[in-house]
mmCIF file of C-alpha atoms in Angstrom:
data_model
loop_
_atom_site.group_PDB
_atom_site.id
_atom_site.type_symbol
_atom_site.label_atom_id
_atom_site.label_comp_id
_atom_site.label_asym_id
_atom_site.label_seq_id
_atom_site.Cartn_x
_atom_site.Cartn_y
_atom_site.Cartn_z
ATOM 1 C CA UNK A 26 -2.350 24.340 -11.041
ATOM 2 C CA UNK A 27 -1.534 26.319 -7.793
ATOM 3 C CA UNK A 28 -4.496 27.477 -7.104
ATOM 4 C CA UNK A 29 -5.525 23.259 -7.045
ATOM 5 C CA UNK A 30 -2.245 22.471 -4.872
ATOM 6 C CA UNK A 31 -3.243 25.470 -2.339
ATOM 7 C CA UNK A 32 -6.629 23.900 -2.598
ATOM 8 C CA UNK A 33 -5.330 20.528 -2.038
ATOM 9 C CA UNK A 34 -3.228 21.792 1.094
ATOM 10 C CA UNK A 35 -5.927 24.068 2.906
ATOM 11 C CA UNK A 36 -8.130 20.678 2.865
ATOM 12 C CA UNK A 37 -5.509 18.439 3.959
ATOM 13 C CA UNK A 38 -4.086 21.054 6.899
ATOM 14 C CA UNK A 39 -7.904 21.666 7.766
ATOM 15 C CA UNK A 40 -8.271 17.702 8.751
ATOM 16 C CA UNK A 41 -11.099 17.141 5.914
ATOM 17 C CA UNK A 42 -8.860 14.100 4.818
ATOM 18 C CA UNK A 43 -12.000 12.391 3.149
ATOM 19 C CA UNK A 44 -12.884 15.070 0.730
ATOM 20 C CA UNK A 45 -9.357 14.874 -0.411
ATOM 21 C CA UNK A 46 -8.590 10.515 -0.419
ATOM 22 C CA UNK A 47 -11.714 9.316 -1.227
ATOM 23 C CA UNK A 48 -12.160 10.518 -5.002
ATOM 24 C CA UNK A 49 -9.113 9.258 -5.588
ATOM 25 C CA UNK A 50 -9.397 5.909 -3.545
ATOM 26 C CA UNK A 51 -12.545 5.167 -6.040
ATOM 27 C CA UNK A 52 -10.317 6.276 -9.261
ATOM 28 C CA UNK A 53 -8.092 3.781 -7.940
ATOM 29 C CA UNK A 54 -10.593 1.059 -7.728
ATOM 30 C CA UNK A 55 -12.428 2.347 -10.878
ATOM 31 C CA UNK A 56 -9.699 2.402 -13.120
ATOM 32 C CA UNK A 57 -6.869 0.251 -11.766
ATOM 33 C CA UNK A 58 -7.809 -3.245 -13.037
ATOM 34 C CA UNK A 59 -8.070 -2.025 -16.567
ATOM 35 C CA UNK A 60 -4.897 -0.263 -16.093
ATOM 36 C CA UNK A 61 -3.596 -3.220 -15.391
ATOM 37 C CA UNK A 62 -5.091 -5.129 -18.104
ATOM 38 C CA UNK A 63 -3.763 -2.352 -20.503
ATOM 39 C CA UNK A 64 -0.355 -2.740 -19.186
ATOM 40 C CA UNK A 65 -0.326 -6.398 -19.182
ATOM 41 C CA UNK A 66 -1.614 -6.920 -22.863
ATOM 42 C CA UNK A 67 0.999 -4.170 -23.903
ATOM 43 C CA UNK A 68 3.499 -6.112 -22.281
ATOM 44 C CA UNK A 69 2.458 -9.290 -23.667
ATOM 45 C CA UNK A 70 2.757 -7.285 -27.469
ATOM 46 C CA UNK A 71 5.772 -6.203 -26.719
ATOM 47 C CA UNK A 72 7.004 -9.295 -25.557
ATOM 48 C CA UNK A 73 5.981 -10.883 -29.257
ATOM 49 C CA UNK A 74 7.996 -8.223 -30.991
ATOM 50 C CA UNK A 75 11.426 -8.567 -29.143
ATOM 51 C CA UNK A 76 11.083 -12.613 -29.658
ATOM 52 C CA UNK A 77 10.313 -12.432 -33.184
ATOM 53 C CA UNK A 78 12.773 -10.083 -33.617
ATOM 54 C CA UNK A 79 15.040 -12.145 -31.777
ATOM 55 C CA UNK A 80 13.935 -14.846 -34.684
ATOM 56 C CA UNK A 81 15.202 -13.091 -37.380
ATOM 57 C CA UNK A 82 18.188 -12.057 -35.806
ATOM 58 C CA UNK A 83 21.140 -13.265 -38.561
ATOM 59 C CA UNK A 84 24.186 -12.977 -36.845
ATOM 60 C CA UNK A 85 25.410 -13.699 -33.029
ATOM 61 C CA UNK A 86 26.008 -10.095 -32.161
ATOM 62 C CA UNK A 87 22.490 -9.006 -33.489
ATOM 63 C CA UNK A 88 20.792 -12.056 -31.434
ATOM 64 C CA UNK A 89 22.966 -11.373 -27.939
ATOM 65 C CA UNK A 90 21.903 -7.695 -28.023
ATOM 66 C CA UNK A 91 17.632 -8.550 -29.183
ATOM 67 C CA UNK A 92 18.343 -11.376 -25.795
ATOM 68 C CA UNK A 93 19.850 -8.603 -23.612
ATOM 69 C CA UNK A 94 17.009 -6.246 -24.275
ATOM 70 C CA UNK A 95 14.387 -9.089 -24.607
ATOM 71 C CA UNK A 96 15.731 -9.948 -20.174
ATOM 72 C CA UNK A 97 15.587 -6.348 -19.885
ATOM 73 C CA UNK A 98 11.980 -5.560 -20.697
ATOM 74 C CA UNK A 99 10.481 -8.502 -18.544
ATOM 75 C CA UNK A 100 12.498 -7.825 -15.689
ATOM 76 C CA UNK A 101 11.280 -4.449 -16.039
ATOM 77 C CA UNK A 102 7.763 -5.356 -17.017
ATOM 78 C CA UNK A 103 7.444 -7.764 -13.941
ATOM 79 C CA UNK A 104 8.302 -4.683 -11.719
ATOM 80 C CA UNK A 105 5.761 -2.836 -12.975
ATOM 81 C CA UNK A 106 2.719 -5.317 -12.959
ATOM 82 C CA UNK A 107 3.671 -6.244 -9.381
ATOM 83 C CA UNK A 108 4.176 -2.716 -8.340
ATOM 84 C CA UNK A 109 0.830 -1.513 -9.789
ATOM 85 C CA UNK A 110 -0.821 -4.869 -7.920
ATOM 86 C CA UNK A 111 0.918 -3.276 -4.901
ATOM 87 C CA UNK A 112 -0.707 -0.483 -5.208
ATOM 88 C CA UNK A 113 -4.180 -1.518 -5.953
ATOM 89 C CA UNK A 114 -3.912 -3.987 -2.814
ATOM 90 C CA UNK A 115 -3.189 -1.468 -0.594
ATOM 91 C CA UNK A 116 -5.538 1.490 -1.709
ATOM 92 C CA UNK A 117 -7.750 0.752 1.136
ATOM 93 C CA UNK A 118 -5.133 0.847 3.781
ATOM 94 C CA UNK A 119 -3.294 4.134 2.268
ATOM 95 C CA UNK A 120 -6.905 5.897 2.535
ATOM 96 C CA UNK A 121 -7.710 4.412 5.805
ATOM 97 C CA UNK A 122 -4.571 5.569 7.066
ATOM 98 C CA UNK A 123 -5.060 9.149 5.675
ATOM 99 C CA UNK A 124 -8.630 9.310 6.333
ATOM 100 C CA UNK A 125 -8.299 8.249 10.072
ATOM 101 C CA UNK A 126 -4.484 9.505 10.710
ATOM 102 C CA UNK A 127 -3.949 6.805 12.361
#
């Protein structure tokens, strides 16, 4: 692992950005829409679970606390689907930037 990292920083410091950006800019474009399908039907699974859950809650106490954690998980779900669009929108830019320096 620091053998890769010294690796990583002799082609970085040595200006050969696009040895370094582009395998991972085309990872990136490779992978990230079925990341993001993976995430989303995870999050849609998960979603199921805390409502039915939620369903057979008996008492108040047991339903307040499946609703607490039910508006937990989507807020926290939303961040991450629109953070990892983020992030596939602005792959290009990112390795433009590092590529050129500019």
């Amino acid at each position: 692992m620091i053998k890769f990292l010294v690796s990583l920083i002799s082609l970085i410091s040595a200006g050969d950005g696009n040895s370094v950006v582009n395998p991972i800019y085309e990872g990136m474009t490779l992978v990230g829409p079925y990341a993001m399908g993976v995430v989303a039907l995870l999050t849609l699974f998960y979603g199921v679970f805390l409502g039915v859950k939620y369903a057979k809650a008996e008492d108040e106490a047991e339903k307040a606390n499946v609703q607490k954690t039910l508006k937990n998980f989507l807020i926290g779900a939303f961040s991450v689907i629109v953070l990892l669009a983020i992030l596939y929108v602005i792959r290009g830019p990112i390795a433009g930037f590092i590529n050129n320096g500019v």
